[in-house]
PDB file of C-alpha atoms in Angstrom:
ATOM      1  CA  UNK A 837      -3.164 -16.523   4.143  1.00  0.00           C
ATOM      2  CA  UNK A 838      -0.384 -19.070   3.857  1.00  0.00           C
ATOM      3  CA  UNK A 839      -0.907 -22.666   4.846  1.00  0.00           C
ATOM      4  CA  UNK A 840       1.245 -25.684   5.333  1.00  0.00           C
ATOM      5  CA  UNK A 841      -0.155 -29.091   5.878  1.00  0.00           C
ATOM      6  CA  UNK A 842       0.495 -31.102   8.991  1.00  0.00           C
ATOM      7  CA  UNK A 843       3.728 -33.023   8.886  1.00  0.00           C
ATOM      8  CA  UNK A 844       5.062 -35.785  11.047  1.00  0.00           C
ATOM      9  CA  UNK A 845       7.990 -34.822  13.205  1.00  0.00           C
ATOM     10  CA  UNK A 846      11.287 -36.651  12.733  1.00  0.00           C
ATOM     11  CA  UNK A 847      11.439 -38.293  16.154  1.00  0.00           C
ATOM     12  CA  UNK A 848       9.768 -41.652  16.789  1.00  0.00           C
ATOM     13  CA  UNK A 849       7.253 -40.099  19.212  1.00  0.00           C
ATOM     14  CA  UNK A 850       6.250 -37.337  16.761  1.00  0.00           C
ATOM     15  CA  UNK A 851       6.654 -34.632  19.418  1.00  0.00           C
ATOM     16  CA  UNK A 852      10.019 -32.912  18.874  1.00  0.00           C
ATOM     17  CA  UNK A 853       9.510 -29.958  16.509  1.00  0.00           C
ATOM     18  CA  UNK A 854      11.809 -30.883  13.641  1.00  0.00           C
ATOM     19  CA  UNK A 855       9.905 -31.290  10.372  1.00  0.00           C
ATOM     20  CA  UNK A 856       7.346 -28.630  11.358  1.00  0.00           C
ATOM     21  CA  UNK A 857      10.043 -26.025  12.087  1.00  0.00           C
ATOM     22  CA  UNK A 858      11.736 -26.796   8.772  1.00  0.00           C
ATOM     23  CA  UNK A 859       8.410 -26.407   6.943  1.00  0.00           C
ATOM     24  CA  UNK A 860       7.860 -23.012   8.574  1.00  0.00           C
ATOM     25  CA  UNK A 861      11.402 -21.944   7.736  1.00  0.00           C
ATOM     26  CA  UNK A 862      10.801 -22.780   4.068  1.00  0.00           C
ATOM     27  CA  UNK A 863       7.514 -20.903   4.142  1.00  0.00           C
ATOM     28  CA  UNK A 864       9.191 -17.866   5.740  1.00  0.00           C
ATOM     29  CA  UNK A 865      11.984 -17.887   3.147  1.00  0.00           C
ATOM     30  CA  UNK A 866       9.473 -18.078   0.304  1.00  0.00           C
ATOM     31  CA  UNK A 867       7.507 -15.181   1.789  1.00  0.00           C
ATOM     32  CA  UNK A 868      10.686 -13.097   2.160  1.00  0.00           C
ATOM     33  CA  UNK A 869      11.747 -13.717  -1.453  1.00  0.00           C
ATOM     34  CA  UNK A 870       8.266 -12.835  -2.746  1.00  0.00           C
ATOM     35  CA  UNK A 871       8.319  -9.609  -0.733  1.00  0.00           C
ATOM     36  CA  UNK A 872      11.765  -8.710  -2.106  1.00  0.00           C
ATOM     37  CA  UNK A 873      10.583  -9.291  -5.664  1.00  0.00           C
ATOM     38  CA  UNK A 874       7.387  -7.331  -5.199  1.00  0.00           C
ATOM     39  CA  UNK A 875       9.214  -4.337  -3.686  1.00  0.00           C
ATOM     40  CA  UNK A 876      11.963  -4.397  -6.339  1.00  0.00           C
ATOM     41  CA  UNK A 877      14.717  -4.952  -3.778  1.00  0.00           C
ATOM     42  CA  UNK A 878      18.167  -4.692  -5.405  1.00  0.00           C
ATOM     43  CA  UNK A 879      21.689  -5.788  -4.454  1.00  0.00           C
ATOM     44  CA  UNK A 880      22.566  -2.204  -3.485  1.00  0.00           C
ATOM     45  CA  UNK A 881      19.602  -2.133  -1.065  1.00  0.00           C
ATOM     46  CA  UNK A 882      20.903  -5.241   0.636  1.00  0.00           C
ATOM     47  CA  UNK A 883      24.414  -3.757   0.773  1.00  0.00           C
ATOM     48  CA  UNK A 884      23.013  -0.606   2.393  1.00  0.00           C
ATOM     49  CA  UNK A 885      21.126  -2.579   5.044  1.00  0.00           C
ATOM     50  CA  UNK A 886      24.028  -4.966   5.718  1.00  0.00           C
ATOM     51  CA  UNK A 887      27.230  -3.010   4.997  1.00  0.00           C
ATOM     52  CA  UNK A 888      29.420  -5.373   7.019  1.00  0.00           C
ATOM     53  CA  UNK A 889      28.186  -8.471   5.186  1.00  0.00           C
ATOM     54  CA  UNK A 890      29.964 -10.052   2.220  1.00  0.00           C
ATOM     55  CA  UNK A 891      27.725  -8.391  -0.368  1.00  0.00           C
ATOM     56  CA  UNK A 892      27.851  -5.065   1.444  1.00  0.00           C
ATOM     57  CA  UNK A 893      31.640  -5.178   1.473  1.00  0.00           C
ATOM     58  CA  UNK A 894      31.732  -6.014  -2.239  1.00  0.00           C
ATOM     59  CA  UNK A 895      29.462  -3.182  -3.185  1.00  0.00           C
ATOM     60  CA  UNK A 896      30.660  -0.455  -0.839  1.00  0.00           C
ATOM     61  CA  UNK A 897      34.357  -0.938   0.057  1.00  0.00           C
ATOM     62  CA  UNK A 898      36.655   1.456  -1.783  1.00  0.00           C
ATOM     63  CA  UNK A 899      40.329   0.999  -2.604  1.00  0.00           C
ATOM     64  CA  UNK A 900      40.937   4.190  -0.601  1.00  0.00           C
ATOM     65  CA  UNK A 901      39.765   2.346   2.531  1.00  0.00           C
ATOM     66  CA  UNK A 902      42.269  -0.476   2.112  1.00  0.00           C
ATOM     67  CA  UNK A 903      45.289   0.983   0.330  1.00  0.00           C
ATOM     68  CA  UNK A 904      48.669   1.890   1.722  1.00  0.00           C
ATOM     69  CA  UNK A 905      48.638   5.690   1.378  1.00  0.00           C
ATOM     70  CA  UNK A 906      51.300   7.626  -0.530  1.00  0.00           C
ATOM     71  CA  UNK A 907      52.966   8.727   2.710  1.00  0.00           C
ATOM     72  CA  UNK A 908      53.718   5.068   3.525  1.00  0.00           C
ATOM     73  CA  UNK A 909      54.149   3.785  -0.027  1.00  0.00           C
ATOM     74  CA  UNK A 910      57.591   2.605  -1.192  1.00  0.00           C
ATOM     75  CA  UNK A 911      58.511   5.220  -3.796  1.00  0.00           C
ATOM     76  CA  UNK A 912      61.602   6.416  -5.664  1.00  0.00           C
ATOM     77  CA  UNK A 913      62.244   8.901  -8.447  1.00  0.00           C
ATOM     78  CA  UNK A 914      63.446   8.033 -11.920  1.00  0.00           C
ATOM     79  CA  UNK A 915      67.211   8.127 -12.192  1.00  0.00           C
ATOM     80  CA  UNK A 916      68.023   6.575  -8.823  1.00  0.00           C
ATOM     81  CA  UNK A 917      70.456   3.676  -8.806  1.00  0.00           C
ATOM     82  CA  UNK A 918      68.824   0.269  -8.738  1.00  0.00           C
ATOM     83  CA  UNK A 919      70.474  -0.424  -5.381  1.00  0.00           C
ATOM     84  CA  UNK A 920      68.585   2.510  -3.805  1.00  0.00           C
ATOM     85  CA  UNK A 921      65.305   1.287  -5.304  1.00  0.00           C
ATOM     86  CA  UNK A 922      65.925  -2.198  -3.900  1.00  0.00           C
ATOM     87  CA  UNK A 923      66.600  -0.780  -0.442  1.00  0.00           C
ATOM     88  CA  UNK A 924      63.302   1.138  -0.577  1.00  0.00           C
ATOM     89  CA  UNK A 925      61.497  -1.957  -1.880  1.00  0.00           C
ATOM     90  CA  UNK A 926      62.866  -4.052   0.980  1.00  0.00           C
ATOM     91  CA  UNK A 927      61.625  -1.559   3.567  1.00  0.00           C
ATOM     92  CA  UNK A 928      58.139  -1.446   2.049  1.00  0.00           C
ATOM     93  CA  UNK A 929      56.967  -5.043   2.676  1.00  0.00           C
ATOM     94  CA  UNK A 930      55.065  -5.147  -0.634  1.00  0.00           C
ATOM     95  CA  UNK A 931      57.682  -6.520  -3.019  1.00  0.00           C
ATOM     96  CA  UNK A 932      57.486  -3.394  -5.149  1.00  0.00           C
ATOM     97  CA  UNK A 933      58.525   0.209  -5.441  1.00  0.00           C
ATOM     98  CA  UNK A 934      56.544   2.917  -7.241  1.00  0.00           C
ATOM     99  CA  UNK A 935      58.627   5.069  -9.591  1.00  0.00           C
ATOM    100  CA  UNK A 936      57.674   8.705 -10.204  1.00  0.00           C
ATOM    101  CA  UNK A 937      59.017  11.310 -12.598  1.00  0.00           C
ATOM    102  CA  UNK A 938      60.298  14.785 -11.691  1.00  0.00           C
ATOM    103  CA  UNK A 939      56.702  16.102 -11.594  1.00  0.00           C
ATOM    104  CA  UNK A 940      55.512  13.376  -9.222  1.00  0.00           C
ATOM    105  CA  UNK A 941      53.576  11.556 -11.948  1.00  0.00           C
ATOM    106  CA  UNK A 942      53.613   7.785 -12.221  1.00  0.00           C
ATOM    107  CA  UNK A 943      56.540   6.639 -14.350  1.00  0.00           C
ATOM    108  CA  UNK A 944      56.506   2.930 -13.569  1.00  0.00           C
ATOM    109  CA  UNK A 945      56.799   0.155 -11.043  1.00  0.00           C
ATOM    110  CA  UNK A 946      59.645  -2.137 -10.108  1.00  0.00           C
ATOM    111  CA  UNK A 947      58.629  -5.450  -8.566  1.00  0.00           C
ATOM    112  CA  UNK A 948      60.596  -8.297  -7.100  1.00  0.00           C
ATOM    113  CA  UNK A 949      59.418 -10.272 -10.145  1.00  0.00           C
ATOM    114  CA  UNK A 950      60.995  -7.721 -12.513  1.00  0.00           C
ATOM    115  CA  UNK A 951      64.239  -8.121 -10.612  1.00  0.00           C
ATOM    116  CA  UNK A 952      64.132 -11.939 -10.719  1.00  0.00           C
ATOM    117  CA  UNK A 953      63.423 -11.955 -14.459  1.00  0.00           C
ATOM    118  CA  UNK A 954      66.363  -9.616 -15.056  1.00  0.00           C
ATOM    119  CA  UNK A 955      68.738 -11.706 -12.949  1.00  0.00           C
ATOM    120  CA  UNK A 956      67.800 -14.843 -14.880  1.00  0.00           C
ATOM    121  CA  UNK A 957      68.886 -13.116 -18.120  1.00  0.00           C
ATOM    122  CA  UNK A 958      71.876 -11.187 -16.759  1.00  0.00           C
ATOM    123  CA  UNK A 959      74.446 -11.923 -14.102  1.00  0.00           C
ATOM    124  CA  UNK A 960      74.523  -8.531 -12.440  1.00  0.00           C
ATOM    125  CA  UNK A 961      72.452  -5.506 -11.532  1.00  0.00           C
ATOM    126  CA  UNK A 962      75.479  -3.301 -10.979  1.00  0.00           C
ATOM    127  CA  UNK A 963      75.373   0.052 -12.792  1.00  0.00           C
ATOM    128  CA  UNK A 964      71.637  -0.201 -13.548  1.00  0.00           C
ATOM    129  CA  UNK A 965      69.153   2.523 -12.764  1.00  0.00           C
ATOM    130  CA  UNK A 966      65.584   1.873 -11.654  1.00  0.00           C
ATOM    131  CA  UNK A 967      64.147   2.796 -15.070  1.00  0.00           C
ATOM    132  CA  UNK A 968      66.298   0.126 -16.751  1.00  0.00           C
ATOM    133  CA  UNK A 969      64.223  -2.634 -15.152  1.00  0.00           C
ATOM    134  CA  UNK A 970      60.899  -1.053 -14.202  1.00  0.00           C
ATOM    135  CA  UNK A 971      57.602  -1.720 -15.948  1.00  0.00           C
ATOM    136  CA  UNK A 972      56.753   1.554 -17.674  1.00  0.00           C
ATOM    137  CA  UNK A 973      52.984   1.201 -17.901  1.00  0.00           C
ATOM    138  CA  UNK A 974      51.934  -0.519 -14.702  1.00  0.00           C
ATOM    139  CA  UNK A 975      48.374  -1.535 -13.959  1.00  0.00           C
ATOM    140  CA  UNK A 976      46.565   1.122 -11.969  1.00  0.00           C
ATOM    141  CA  UNK A 977      43.182   1.857 -10.488  1.00  0.00           C
ATOM    142  CA  UNK A 978      41.615   5.250  -9.850  1.00  0.00           C
ATOM    143  CA  UNK A 979      41.118   6.469  -6.292  1.00  0.00           C
ATOM    144  CA  UNK A 980      37.473   6.055  -5.302  1.00  0.00           C
ATOM    145  CA  UNK A 981      37.083   2.758  -7.189  1.00  0.00           C
ATOM    146  CA  UNK A 982      35.462  -0.261  -5.596  1.00  0.00           C
ATOM    147  CA  UNK A 983      37.875  -2.751  -4.058  1.00  0.00           C
ATOM    148  CA  UNK A 984      36.103  -5.573  -5.892  1.00  0.00           C
ATOM    149  CA  UNK A 985      37.168  -3.948  -9.186  1.00  0.00           C
ATOM    150  CA  UNK A 986      40.778  -3.950  -7.987  1.00  0.00           C
ATOM    151  CA  UNK A 987      40.503  -7.694  -7.378  1.00  0.00           C
ATOM    152  CA  UNK A 988      39.135  -8.213 -10.900  1.00  0.00           C
ATOM    153  CA  UNK A 989      42.082  -6.340 -12.421  1.00  0.00           C
ATOM    154  CA  UNK A 990      44.565  -8.295 -10.298  1.00  0.00           C
ATOM    155  CA  UNK A 991      42.977 -11.612 -11.279  1.00  0.00           C
ATOM    156  CA  UNK A 992      42.895 -10.704 -14.974  1.00  0.00           C
ATOM    157  CA  UNK A 993      46.569  -9.727 -15.051  1.00  0.00           C
ATOM    158  CA  UNK A 994      47.782 -12.256 -12.446  1.00  0.00           C
ATOM    159  CA  UNK A 995      49.293  -9.609 -10.177  1.00  0.00           C
ATOM    160  CA  UNK A 996      48.964  -8.966  -6.454  1.00  0.00           C
ATOM    161  CA  UNK A 997      49.108  -5.167  -6.228  1.00  0.00           C
ATOM    162  CA  UNK A 998      47.875  -2.069  -8.036  1.00  0.00           C
ATOM    163  CA  UNK A 999      48.978   1.521  -7.872  1.00  0.00           C
ATOM    164  CA  UNK A1000      46.089   3.798  -6.900  1.00  0.00           C
ATOM    165  CA  UNK A1001      46.241   7.052  -8.878  1.00  0.00           C
ATOM    166  CA  UNK A1002      44.318  10.310  -8.863  1.00  0.00           C
ATOM    167  CA  UNK A1003      42.844  11.933 -11.983  1.00  0.00           C
ATOM    168  CA  UNK A1004      46.202  13.504 -12.784  1.00  0.00           C
ATOM    169  CA  UNK A1005      47.979  10.109 -12.714  1.00  0.00           C
ATOM    170  CA  UNK A1006      49.745  10.875  -9.442  1.00  0.00           C
ATOM    171  CA  UNK A1007      50.190   7.841  -7.194  1.00  0.00           C
ATOM    172  CA  UNK A1008      48.114   8.235  -4.039  1.00  0.00           C
ATOM    173  CA  UNK A1009      48.621   4.719  -2.726  1.00  0.00           C
ATOM    174  CA  UNK A1010      49.134   1.036  -3.375  1.00  0.00           C
ATOM    175  CA  UNK A1011      46.503  -1.621  -2.836  1.00  0.00           C
ATOM    176  CA  UNK A1012      47.622  -5.186  -2.258  1.00  0.00           C
ATOM    177  CA  UNK A1013      45.496  -8.297  -2.598  1.00  0.00           C
ATOM    178  CA  UNK A1014      46.172  -9.222   1.039  1.00  0.00           C
ATOM    179  CA  UNK A1015      44.792  -5.867   2.157  1.00  0.00           C
ATOM    180  CA  UNK A1016      41.580  -6.495   0.248  1.00  0.00           C
ATOM    181  CA  UNK A1017      41.188 -10.060   1.465  1.00  0.00           C
ATOM    182  CA  UNK A1018      41.821  -8.925   5.032  1.00  0.00           C
ATOM    183  CA  UNK A1019      38.973  -6.454   4.584  1.00  0.00           C
ATOM    184  CA  UNK A1020      40.288  -3.882   6.995  1.00  0.00           C
ATOM    185  CA  UNK A1021      42.328  -0.726   6.840  1.00  0.00           C
ATOM    186  CA  UNK A1022      45.895  -1.966   7.105  1.00  0.00           C
ATOM    187  CA  UNK A1023      47.921   1.183   6.887  1.00  0.00           C
ATOM    188  CA  UNK A1024      46.182   4.002   8.750  1.00  0.00           C
ATOM    189  CA  UNK A1025      44.962   7.279   7.284  1.00  0.00           C
ATOM    190  CA  UNK A1026      48.125   8.520   5.641  1.00  0.00           C
TER     191      UNK A1026
END
């Protein structure tokens, strides 16, 4: 049995249930926490019961659910002129283009930041190929990873997008910070 002692209500007539409802709310919260502890309730249990809540999203949302799939990902092959890569980048709305080798494996990434840094040092981009400016070992995340882990990588490296790769290092999509923060599938199934 749980008891609370009588409390005076907050109104001057002591009739409007204010303090008494707060006391019962505190008692109910304490009872709920004790029950959770006794049953060994874990974060994953909460996520399972409330998948649409903040914790549920953190613990269950995969990068695959939020990424732009390969079929809609801005991509070029090594060897293309920089001008072609920039055209593809401009059509992709992400400020990047994924670069693949002849076998379709990830070779690098070219971002608008790479381009800006190059233009600060040099006056022209004429006669350059995509591999002359691309980052050769871009940050990636494996397909099937939790979206919250993608955010951690982005925060650590101060970037806004990651290339999602399969086990064979083939790009299967791009996940952007805005897609994660929006929390919904932005790009369709592929």
